[in-house]
Tab-separated table of C-alpha atoms in Angstrom:
chain	number	residue	atom	x	y	z
A	1	MET	CA	-92.610	-4.375	-72.878
A	2	LEU	CA	-91.274	-7.269	-70.645
A	3	ALA	CA	-93.477	-9.561	-69.108
A	4	PRO	CA	-94.470	-9.477	-65.197
A	5	THR	CA	-92.326	-12.845	-64.388
A	6	THR	CA	-89.803	-11.663	-66.657
A	7	ARG	CA	-89.474	-8.103	-64.717
A	8	LYS	CA	-89.296	-10.049	-61.336
A	9	ASN	CA	-86.741	-12.137	-62.740
A	10	LEU	CA	-84.975	-9.135	-63.536
A	11	TRP	CA	-85.076	-7.172	-60.333
A	12	PHE	CA	-84.042	-10.503	-58.633
A	13	GLU	CA	-80.870	-10.667	-60.761
A	14	ARG	CA	-80.185	-7.059	-60.274
A	15	SER	CA	-80.265	-7.305	-56.175
A	16	MET	CA	-78.236	-10.239	-56.479
A	17	ALA	CA	-75.649	-8.540	-58.946
A	18	ILE	CA	-75.676	-5.854	-56.536
A	19	ILE	CA	-75.259	-7.589	-53.334
A	20	ALA	CA	-72.504	-9.390	-55.105
A	21	SER	CA	-70.692	-6.329	-56.294
A	22	ILE	CA	-70.954	-5.342	-52.692
A	23	GLY	CA	-69.422	-8.688	-51.394
A	24	LEU	CA	-66.397	-7.702	-53.941
A	25	VAL	CA	-65.948	-4.215	-52.847
A	26	VAL	CA	-65.517	-5.570	-49.036
A	27	SER	CA	-63.141	-8.338	-50.025
A	28	ILE	CA	-61.074	-5.776	-52.107
A	29	PHE	CA	-60.851	-3.405	-49.160
A	30	ASP	CA	-59.641	-6.264	-46.469
A	31	LEU	CA	-57.263	-7.147	-49.034
A	32	THR	CA	-55.781	-3.788	-49.155
A	33	TYR	CA	-56.589	-2.413	-45.646
A	34	ILE	CA	-53.361	-2.845	-44.105
A	35	PRO	CA	-51.041	-1.067	-47.074
A	36	CYS	CA	-53.669	1.303	-47.100
A	37	ARG	CA	-54.235	2.041	-42.911
A	38	ASP	CA	-51.944	4.984	-42.805
A	39	PHE	CA	-54.228	6.373	-45.349
A	40	TYR	CA	-57.349	5.485	-43.341
A	41	PHE	CA	-55.557	6.866	-40.233
A	42	ARG	CA	-54.937	10.303	-41.620
A	43	ASN	CA	-58.095	10.856	-43.592
A	44	LEU	CA	-61.025	8.542	-41.836
A	45	PRO	CA	-59.996	7.362	-38.652
A	46	ILE	CA	-63.372	6.098	-38.262
A	47	VAL	CA	-62.641	3.867	-40.386
A	48	VAL	CA	-59.443	2.340	-38.262
A	49	GLN	CA	-61.587	2.833	-35.302
A	50	THR	CA	-64.137	0.060	-36.733
A	51	TYR	CA	-62.457	-2.278	-38.457
A	52	ASP	CA	-58.888	-2.543	-36.342
A	53	ARG	CA	-60.266	-5.273	-34.288
A	54	PHE	CA	-61.225	-8.042	-37.342
A	55	LYS	CA	-57.206	-7.725	-38.175
A	56	GLY	CA	-56.282	-8.074	-34.531
A	57	ILE	CA	-54.873	-4.585	-34.432
A	58	GLU	CA	-53.764	-2.630	-31.141
A	59	PRO	CA	-51.923	0.019	-30.051
A	60	ASN	CA	-48.416	-0.588	-29.564
A	61	ARG	CA	-47.547	-0.540	-25.776
A	62	GLU	CA	-43.817	0.788	-26.319
A	63	THR	CA	-44.514	3.920	-28.931
A	64	GLU	CA	-47.907	4.519	-26.848
A	65	ARG	CA	-45.476	4.825	-23.605
A	66	TYR	CA	-43.455	6.965	-25.823
A	67	LEU	CA	-45.974	9.153	-26.925
A	68	ASN	CA	-47.501	9.499	-23.370
A	69	ALA	CA	-44.268	10.378	-22.056
A	70	VAL	CA	-43.670	13.472	-24.251
A	71	GLU	CA	-47.898	14.755	-23.805
A	72	GLN	CA	-46.718	14.291	-19.640
A	73	LEU	CA	-43.427	16.341	-20.605
A	74	LYS	CA	-45.554	19.288	-22.443
A	75	LEU	CA	-47.933	19.246	-19.394
A	76	THR	CA	-44.922	19.288	-16.867
A	77	VAL	CA	-43.394	22.073	-18.878
A	78	LYS	CA	-46.281	24.356	-19.056
A	79	GLN	CA	-47.015	23.999	-15.255
A	80	ALA	CA	-43.661	24.075	-13.728
A	81	GLY	CA	-41.127	25.277	-16.418
A	82	LEU	CA	-38.479	23.841	-18.353
A	83	ALA	CA	-35.743	23.971	-15.706
A	84	SER	CA	-37.765	22.582	-13.186
A	85	ALA	CA	-36.940	18.777	-11.562
A	86	PRO	CA	-40.340	17.305	-12.887
A	87	THR	CA	-39.106	18.287	-16.587
A	88	GLN	CA	-35.634	16.601	-15.785
A	89	SER	CA	-37.362	13.189	-14.541
A	90	TRP	CA	-39.254	13.153	-17.683
A	91	LEU	CA	-36.876	14.117	-20.385
A	92	GLN	CA	-34.621	10.974	-18.562
A	93	GLU	CA	-37.965	8.851	-18.743
A	94	LEU	CA	-37.513	9.778	-22.650
A	95	ASP	CA	-34.374	9.352	-23.169
A	96	THR	CA	-34.497	5.594	-21.356
A	97	LEU	CA	-37.449	4.788	-23.866
A	98	SER	CA	-35.896	6.487	-26.919
A	99	VAL	CA	-32.365	3.840	-26.312
A	100	SER	CA	-35.166	1.092	-25.931
A	101	MET	CA	-36.843	1.966	-29.273
A	102	ILE	CA	-33.515	1.917	-30.938
A	103	GLN	CA	-33.172	-1.390	-29.406
A	104	ASN	CA	-36.191	-3.380	-29.594
A	105	ASN	CA	-37.481	-2.114	-33.043
A	106	PRO	CA	-41.242	-1.791	-31.951
A	107	PHE	CA	-42.154	-1.441	-35.658
A	108	GLN	CA	-40.746	-4.484	-37.216
A	109	VAL	CA	-44.231	-6.614	-36.361
A	110	ALA	CA	-46.442	-4.031	-38.152
A	111	GLY	CA	-43.528	-3.304	-41.293
A	112	LYS	CA	-42.357	0.012	-40.331
A	113	THR	CA	-39.254	-0.805	-39.657
A	114	GLY	CA	-38.845	2.424	-42.442
A	115	ASN	CA	-40.567	4.660	-39.656
A	116	LEU	CA	-37.706	3.953	-37.123
A	117	GLU	CA	-35.315	4.827	-39.753
A	118	LYS	CA	-36.749	8.427	-40.693
A	119	ILE	CA	-37.277	9.032	-37.036
A	120	LYS	CA	-33.030	8.231	-36.216
A	121	ASN	CA	-32.336	9.930	-39.465
A	122	ASP	CA	-34.315	13.171	-38.661
A	123	VAL	CA	-32.848	13.485	-34.988
A	124	ARG	CA	-29.463	12.906	-36.039
A	125	ASP	CA	-29.960	15.659	-38.881
A	126	ARG	CA	-31.547	18.176	-36.268
A	127	VAL	CA	-28.676	17.728	-33.588
A	128	GLN	CA	-25.935	17.417	-36.042
A	129	ASN	CA	-25.040	14.305	-34.475
A	130	GLN	CA	-24.265	10.241	-36.080
A	131	SER	CA	-25.104	8.778	-33.147
A	132	ALA	CA	-28.919	7.840	-32.638
A	133	LYS	CA	-28.273	7.310	-29.453
A	134	GLY	CA	-26.661	10.212	-28.609
A	135	ALA	CA	-28.912	12.222	-30.857
A	136	PHE	CA	-32.186	11.249	-28.769
A	137	ALA	CA	-30.319	11.773	-25.623
A	138	THR	CA	-29.036	15.513	-26.949
A	139	PHE	CA	-32.502	16.013	-28.078
A	140	TRP	CA	-34.081	15.524	-24.561
A	141	SER	CA	-32.031	17.186	-22.794
A	142	GLN	CA	-33.008	20.835	-21.267
A	143	ALA	CA	-29.307	22.479	-22.533
A	144	TYR	CA	-30.611	21.504	-26.115
A	145	LEU	CA	-34.042	22.669	-25.492
A	146	THR	CA	-33.243	25.896	-23.585
A	147	LYS	CA	-30.911	26.691	-26.192
A	148	ALA	CA	-32.502	25.709	-29.409
A	149	GLY	CA	-36.073	26.756	-27.965
A	150	TRP	CA	-38.275	24.789	-26.727
A	151	ASP	CA	-41.461	25.846	-28.758
A	152	LYS	CA	-39.454	25.334	-32.032
A	153	GLU	CA	-38.271	21.634	-30.955
A	154	ILE	CA	-41.200	20.452	-29.784
A	155	GLN	CA	-43.317	21.744	-32.841
A	156	PHE	CA	-40.023	19.831	-35.269
A	157	TYR	CA	-41.480	16.499	-32.832
A	158	ASP	CA	-45.077	17.339	-33.233
A	159	ARG	CA	-44.603	17.705	-37.278
A	160	GLN	CA	-41.689	14.854	-38.031
A	161	ILE	CA	-41.292	12.600	-35.062
A	162	LYS	CA	-45.217	12.171	-33.869
A	163	PRO	CA	-47.142	11.462	-37.259
A	164	LEU	CA	-44.407	8.517	-37.538
A	165	LEU	CA	-45.200	7.386	-33.808
A	166	VAL	CA	-48.806	7.340	-34.068
A	167	THR	CA	-49.161	4.769	-37.214
A	168	ASN	CA	-47.429	1.905	-35.354
A	169	TYR	CA	-49.695	-0.810	-34.108
A	170	TYR	CA	-49.067	-4.429	-32.597
A	171	ARG	CA	-50.753	-7.248	-34.187
A	172	ARG	CA	-51.849	-10.301	-32.420
A	173	LEU	CA	-51.060	-13.914	-33.488
A	174	ASN	CA	-53.279	-16.804	-33.392
A	175	GLU	CA	-52.646	-20.131	-32.355
A	176	SER	CA	-51.634	-21.451	-35.598
A	177	GLY	CA	-48.313	-18.776	-35.480
A	178	ASN	CA	-50.367	-16.301	-38.124
A	179	TYR	CA	-52.104	-12.890	-37.693
A	180	VAL	CA	-55.385	-12.913	-36.584
A	181	ASP	CA	-57.677	-11.939	-39.102
A	182	ASP	CA	-61.410	-12.065	-38.333
A	183	PHE	CA	-62.894	-11.011	-41.697
A	184	TRP	CA	-64.824	-14.141	-41.978
A	185	GLN	CA	-67.009	-12.549	-39.607
A	186	ILE	CA	-68.188	-10.347	-42.352
A	187	ASP	CA	-67.470	-12.509	-45.290
A	188	ILE	CA	-69.367	-15.479	-44.140
A	189	ILE	CA	-72.926	-13.432	-44.555
A	190	PHE	CA	-72.113	-12.943	-48.178
A	191	ILE	CA	-71.267	-16.907	-48.488
A	192	GLY	CA	-74.487	-17.862	-46.848
A	193	ILE	CA	-76.459	-15.556	-48.893
A	194	PHE	CA	-74.557	-17.253	-52.276
A	195	ALA	CA	-75.227	-20.131	-50.744
A	196	GLY	CA	-78.415	-20.319	-49.912
A	197	GLU	CA	-79.342	-18.675	-53.782
A	198	LEU	CA	-77.061	-21.418	-54.894
A	199	LEU	CA	-78.902	-24.197	-53.505
A	200	GLY	CA	-82.457	-22.578	-54.721
A	201	ARG	CA	-81.214	-22.264	-58.296
A	202	ILE	CA	-79.744	-25.889	-58.262
A	203	PHE	CA	-83.368	-27.331	-57.245
A	204	PHE	CA	-85.043	-24.692	-59.626
A	205	ILE	CA	-83.262	-25.855	-62.911
A	206	ARG	CA	-83.352	-29.481	-61.609
A	207	ARG	CA	-86.914	-29.382	-61.194
A	208	HIS	CA	-87.660	-27.588	-64.927
A	209	ASN	CA	-85.054	-30.183	-66.502
A	210	ARG	CA	-84.846	-33.547	-65.274
A	211	GLN	CA	-82.764	-34.966	-67.968
A	212	LEU	CA	-79.867	-32.584	-66.390
A	213	SER	CA	-78.101	-34.693	-63.695
A	214	TRP	CA	-77.073	-32.444	-61.019
A	215	GLN	CA	-73.255	-32.522	-62.042
A	216	GLN	CA	-74.485	-30.607	-65.188
A	217	VAL	CA	-76.826	-28.124	-63.073
A	218	VAL	CA	-73.732	-27.092	-61.128
A	219	ILE	CA	-71.627	-26.892	-63.962
A	220	ARG	CA	-74.008	-24.777	-65.658
A	221	ARG	CA	-73.671	-22.101	-62.610
A	222	TRP	CA	-69.950	-23.008	-62.205
A	223	TYR	CA	-68.953	-19.173	-61.542
A	224	ASP	CA	-71.318	-18.741	-58.639
A	225	LEU	CA	-69.470	-21.338	-56.749
A	226	ILE	CA	-66.386	-18.836	-56.761
A	227	LEU	CA	-68.959	-16.656	-54.324
A	228	ILE	CA	-68.631	-19.135	-51.425
A	229	LEU	CA	-65.204	-19.825	-51.447
A	230	PRO	CA	-63.688	-18.675	-47.974
A	231	PHE	CA	-60.277	-18.138	-49.967
A	232	ALA	CA	-59.196	-16.280	-53.261
A	233	GLN	CA	-61.606	-13.735	-52.708
A	234	PHE	CA	-60.013	-11.531	-55.485
A	235	LEU	CA	-61.374	-14.176	-57.871
A	236	ARG	CA	-65.017	-12.960	-57.541
A	237	ILE	CA	-64.623	-10.146	-60.001
A	238	ILE	CA	-65.320	-13.050	-62.449
A	239	PRO	CA	-68.721	-14.195	-61.302
A	240	VAL	CA	-69.734	-10.212	-60.276
A	241	ILE	CA	-68.955	-9.527	-63.977
A	242	ILE	CA	-71.386	-12.085	-65.130
A	243	ARG	CA	-74.221	-11.020	-63.037
A	244	LEU	CA	-73.842	-7.759	-63.678
A	245	GLN	CA	-73.740	-8.539	-67.348
A	246	GLN	CA	-76.878	-10.642	-67.094
A	247	ALA	CA	-78.723	-8.562	-65.051
A	248	ARG	CA	-78.408	-5.832	-67.753
A	249	LEU	CA	-76.728	-3.496	-65.293
A	250	ILE	CA	-73.631	-3.240	-68.234
A	251	ASN	CA	-73.034	-4.063	-71.642
A	252	LEU	CA	-69.920	-5.743	-72.290
A	253	SER	CA	-70.641	-6.569	-75.924
A	254	LEU	CA	-68.614	-3.677	-77.062
A	255	ILE	CA	-65.443	-4.639	-74.852
A	256	LYS	CA	-65.753	-8.028	-75.648
A	257	SER	CA	-65.404	-7.114	-79.552
A	258	GLU	CA	-62.744	-5.115	-78.966
A	259	LEU	CA	-61.001	-7.928	-77.087
A	260	ASN	CA	-61.603	-10.241	-79.678
A	261	HIS	CA	-60.406	-7.515	-82.655
A	262	LEU	CA	-57.132	-7.419	-80.556
A	263	PHE	CA	-56.697	-10.870	-79.805
A	264	VAL	CA	-57.166	-11.938	-83.306
A	265	GLY	CA	-55.183	-8.927	-84.741
A	266	GLN	CA	-52.095	-10.109	-82.710
A	267	ILE	CA	-52.227	-13.380	-83.798
A	268	ALA	CA	-52.392	-12.200	-87.386
A	269	ASN	CA	-49.668	-10.215	-86.999
A	270	GLU	CA	-47.519	-12.979	-85.295
A	271	LEU	CA	-48.322	-15.197	-88.086
A	272	THR	CA	-47.901	-12.606	-90.881
A	273	GLU	CA	-44.091	-12.130	-89.343
A	274	THR	CA	-43.583	-16.153	-88.738
A	275	VAL	CA	-44.702	-16.825	-92.557
A	276	VAL	CA	-42.557	-13.956	-93.946
A	277	MET	CA	-39.373	-14.851	-92.099
A	278	GLU	CA	-39.533	-18.513	-93.246
A	279	VAL	CA	-40.427	-17.334	-96.559
A	280	LEU	CA	-37.398	-15.296	-96.826
A	281	GLN	CA	-35.393	-18.086	-95.149
A	282	GLN	CA	-36.734	-20.509	-97.767
A	283	THR	CA	-35.582	-18.136	-100.304
A	284	GLN	CA	-32.387	-17.820	-99.139
A	285	GLY	CA	-32.154	-21.210	-98.720
A	286	ALA	CA	-33.352	-21.810	-102.566
A	287	ILE	CA	-30.872	-19.142	-103.796
A	288	ARG	CA	-27.560	-21.160	-101.671
A	289	ASP	CA	-28.666	-24.650	-103.121
A	290	GLY	CA	-28.741	-23.165	-106.828
A	291	GLN	CA	-32.297	-23.958	-106.779
A	292	ILE	CA	-33.262	-20.274	-108.128
A	293	THR	CA	-30.483	-20.982	-111.075
A	294	ARG	CA	-32.171	-24.144	-112.231
A	295	VAL	CA	-35.174	-22.558	-112.344
A	296	VAL	CA	-34.287	-19.684	-114.646
A	297	ARG	CA	-32.418	-21.980	-116.780
A	298	HIS	CA	-35.090	-24.248	-117.078
A	299	TYR	CA	-37.603	-21.665	-117.597
A	300	LEU	CA	-34.951	-19.866	-120.287
A	301	ASN	CA	-34.495	-23.207	-121.984
A	302	THR	CA	-37.754	-25.339	-121.777
A	303	PRO	CA	-40.330	-24.432	-124.513
A	304	HIS	CA	-43.024	-23.539	-121.661
A	305	ILE	CA	-46.784	-24.102	-121.761
A	306	ASP	CA	-48.630	-20.489	-122.813
A	307	LEU	CA	-52.056	-20.518	-121.045
A	308	ASN	CA	-53.282	-17.182	-122.328
A	309	ASN	CA	-51.598	-16.763	-125.254
A	310	ILE	CA	-49.518	-13.746	-123.665
A	311	ASN	CA	-46.128	-13.460	-123.556
A	312	GLU	CA	-46.010	-11.986	-120.182
A	313	ILE	CA	-42.535	-10.825	-119.825
A	314	GLU	CA	-42.709	-8.690	-123.437
A	315	VAL	CA	-45.961	-7.413	-121.665
A	316	LEU	CA	-44.153	-6.156	-118.376
A	317	ILE	CA	-41.596	-4.800	-120.379
A	318	GLU	CA	-43.879	-2.609	-122.400
A	319	LEU	CA	-45.746	-1.966	-119.525
A	320	MET	CA	-42.510	-0.385	-117.543
A	321	LEU	CA	-42.145	1.401	-120.790
A	322	GLU	CA	-45.175	2.545	-120.749
A	323	ILE	CA	-44.895	4.148	-116.691
A	324	VAL	CA	-41.169	5.537	-117.782
A	325	VAL	CA	-42.377	7.873	-120.847
A	326	TYR	CA	-46.366	8.938	-119.439
A	327	ARG	CA	-45.409	9.278	-115.880
A	328	VAL	CA	-41.620	9.410	-114.652
A	329	ILE	CA	-39.981	11.120	-117.566
A	330	PRO	CA	-42.295	14.055	-116.961
A	331	LYS	CA	-41.175	14.142	-113.340
A	332	ILE	CA	-37.777	14.025	-113.837
A	333	GLN	CA	-37.296	16.108	-116.950
A	334	PRO	CA	-35.980	19.124	-115.279
A	335	ASP	CA	-33.286	16.497	-114.226
A	336	LEU	CA	-32.519	14.917	-117.364
A	337	GLU	CA	-32.156	18.462	-118.469
A	338	ALA	CA	-29.728	20.292	-115.636
A	339	ILE	CA	-27.456	16.467	-116.489
A	340	LEU	CA	-27.463	17.421	-120.405
A	341	ARG	CA	-26.405	20.809	-119.680
A	342	HIS	CA	-23.429	19.926	-117.382
A	343	LEU	CA	-21.904	17.579	-120.162
A	344	PHE	CA	-22.486	20.456	-122.567
A	345	GLN	CA	-21.274	22.861	-120.454
A	346	LYS	CA	-18.458	20.746	-119.770
A	347	ALA	CA	-17.725	19.839	-123.186
A	348	LEU	CA	-17.538	23.611	-124.284
A	349	SER	CA	-15.096	24.948	-121.298
A	350	GLU	CA	-12.653	22.173	-122.531
A	351	SER	CA	-12.652	23.629	-125.929
A	352	PRO	CA	-10.198	26.546	-126.357
A	353	ALA	CA	-12.556	28.436	-129.388
A	354	TYR	CA	-15.072	28.652	-126.301
A	355	ARG	CA	-12.488	30.366	-123.952
A	356	ASN	CA	-11.368	32.582	-126.706
A	357	LEU	CA	-15.299	33.416	-127.640
A	358	LYS	CA	-16.342	33.915	-123.540
A	359	LEU	CA	-13.669	37.102	-123.621
A	360	LEU	CA	-15.250	39.061	-126.820
A	361	PRO	CA	-17.505	41.615	-124.923
A	362	GLY	CA	-21.276	41.117	-125.328
A	363	ILE	CA	-21.172	37.236	-126.492
A	364	GLY	CA	-19.646	35.620	-123.169
A	365	GLU	CA	-23.017	34.750	-122.262
A	366	LEU	CA	-24.501	33.797	-125.735
A	367	PRO	CA	-22.844	30.315	-125.559
A	368	ALA	CA	-24.645	29.483	-122.280
A	369	GLN	CA	-27.924	30.876	-123.510
A	370	ALA	CA	-27.900	28.659	-126.813
A	371	ILE	CA	-26.845	25.722	-124.544
A	372	ASP	CA	-30.271	26.242	-123.127
A	373	ARG	CA	-31.933	25.823	-125.662
A	374	VAL	CA	-30.316	22.767	-127.237
A	375	VAL	CA	-30.781	21.117	-124.539
A	376	LYS	CA	-34.523	22.118	-124.099
A	377	GLU	CA	-34.777	20.596	-127.723
A	378	ILE	CA	-33.081	17.565	-127.057
A	379	SER	CA	-35.084	16.813	-123.988
A	380	ALA	CA	-38.399	17.661	-125.943
A	381	SER	CA	-37.166	15.544	-128.928
A	382	ILE	CA	-36.500	12.453	-126.905
A	383	TYR	CA	-39.778	12.350	-124.938
A	384	THR	CA	-41.736	13.075	-128.226
A	385	ALA	CA	-39.810	10.142	-130.120
A	386	LEU	CA	-40.569	7.588	-126.605
A	387	THR	CA	-44.411	8.724	-127.219
A	388	LYS	CA	-44.591	8.077	-131.207
A	389	ILE	CA	-42.304	4.585	-130.682
A	390	LEU	CA	-45.236	4.005	-128.026
A	391	GLU	CA	-48.398	5.437	-130.142
A	392	ASP	CA	-47.091	4.435	-134.104
A	393	PRO	CA	-48.106	0.647	-134.955
A	394	ASN	CA	-45.071	0.613	-136.975
A	395	SER	CA	-42.987	1.591	-134.141
A	396	ALA	CA	-44.994	-0.764	-131.879
A	397	LYS	CA	-43.582	-3.566	-133.727
A	398	LEU	CA	-40.253	-2.576	-134.034
A	399	SER	CA	-39.973	-2.154	-130.366
A	400	ARG	CA	-41.942	-5.549	-129.804
A	401	ARG	CA	-38.961	-6.909	-131.711
A	402	LEU	CA	-36.712	-5.142	-129.710
A	403	THR	CA	-38.384	-6.657	-126.435
A	404	GLU	CA	-38.319	-9.819	-127.848
A	405	ASN	CA	-34.451	-9.535	-128.876
A	406	MET	CA	-33.973	-8.023	-125.497
A	407	THR	CA	-35.480	-10.758	-123.444
A	408	LYS	CA	-33.815	-13.246	-125.490
A	409	SER	CA	-30.462	-11.710	-124.945
A	410	LEU	CA	-30.972	-11.009	-121.398
A	411	GLY	CA	-31.921	-14.814	-120.420
A	412	ASP	CA	-28.360	-15.550	-122.434
A	413	GLU	CA	-26.365	-13.596	-120.111
A	414	MET	CA	-28.198	-14.326	-117.213
A	415	GLN	CA	-27.002	-17.961	-118.052
A	416	ARG	CA	-23.204	-16.936	-118.191
A	417	GLY	CA	-21.466	-18.107	-114.802
A	418	GLN	CA	-20.379	-14.981	-113.138
A	419	THR	CA	-22.912	-13.176	-113.933
A	420	ILE	CA	-25.697	-15.489	-112.265
A	421	ILE	CA	-23.263	-16.069	-109.240
A	422	LYS	CA	-22.943	-12.268	-108.838
A	423	ILE	CA	-26.999	-12.075	-108.922
A	424	GLU	CA	-27.273	-15.303	-106.324
A	425	SER	CA	-24.883	-13.413	-104.151
A	426	LEU	CA	-26.511	-9.884	-104.220
A	427	LEU	CA	-29.993	-11.358	-104.293
A	428	TYR	CA	-29.066	-13.539	-101.057
A	429	ASP	CA	-27.123	-10.475	-99.036
A	430	LEU	CA	-30.236	-8.116	-100.238
A	431	ILE	CA	-32.983	-10.841	-98.464
A	432	GLU	CA	-30.732	-11.074	-95.252
A	433	GLU	CA	-30.739	-7.244	-95.012
A	434	ILE	CA	-34.570	-7.254	-95.440
A	435	ARG	CA	-35.152	-10.361	-92.625
A	436	VAL	CA	-33.064	-8.183	-90.479
A	437	THR	CA	-34.772	-5.061	-90.929
A	438	TYR	CA	-38.070	-7.182	-90.732
A	439	SER	CA	-37.145	-8.919	-87.179
A	440	ASN	CA	-36.244	-5.248	-85.935
A	441	LYS	CA	-39.434	-3.539	-86.737
């Protein structure tokens, strides 16, 4: 259980961490307000009504006049009818406002020029007129509205044109020529809270740790300085995460462990790839310069020091022989029998006596059955002979002698000029293929 003092400190840390989190959320909201304003306008209009003033946002006069003129047209049509003189007057006014909107582009200040282009395209498609001004002149005419239907066309306006007009706005500029941004009026509250807290912490730490200088005390709480900066608010996520961790509201140990594992693993992979590529390149260089040839010849022609009284080459050959006899041959025995059967059948098929024998009634299949028996007996005999070589002591001595002679003969053959050159060429090409495959992995 925590002591009372520790519990009070924890509650204080948690309270300040929550306040810092709220400040971060408010800062993110401010940074994203302009891009997300259309969303707030459609779904949370109270947010727009409250926050527009902090960004210097006002209704755009030109689009507001347009919207009001359409509302007046609706009212006039309802009261006096579509063919009345007052209706004609409002239609002319809307035609004039449409031309002005196309020429002046009142959407530019809000960065919504795309809205104007969509409005023009929608109206052009609606009346089948390629000219934007001509399309609006047609749309806001008594003849078109009467022929196409007033209710139908005004519903088209309400559904497709009006939503693009109502989201437009005008944003004031300050004396510096920048857009008005009064977020500081909100942010100063959080800055004041954390500035006071930072000063309190500095004096508290300095009083209990006299050996620390003021600079050292400030460095200990460096992340709190970010909370009192009036700019780069997105950086406040750093002190917020640190405070939430210190207040035990979140646990980042697992995330930290995973990040460290990912980071170390990435470095290890890159180092491994670099080392492998370097080793392959060095090996290719050694082959190209003839170093491999010199090493092999030196090893074969020079008595070498035996550290363990074991001829490693002979042991490797014996080990490979055991693997082949006990593990490989049992698995490939059906393939060996198939090869032997094919060879026997081919040899017999070329024999005139065998061809004449197949013509006799009841005897045609006997040679094939005999071949199967012979093949199985030969295969079994070979396998038995190989196993006896490995298991019989006398055979083992003979096999060791064979291994020694084969090793010597192999060494002598490898020192021949053309043989070693061909081996070097093949090894060089093989390493190059491995390098390309590894680098493209």
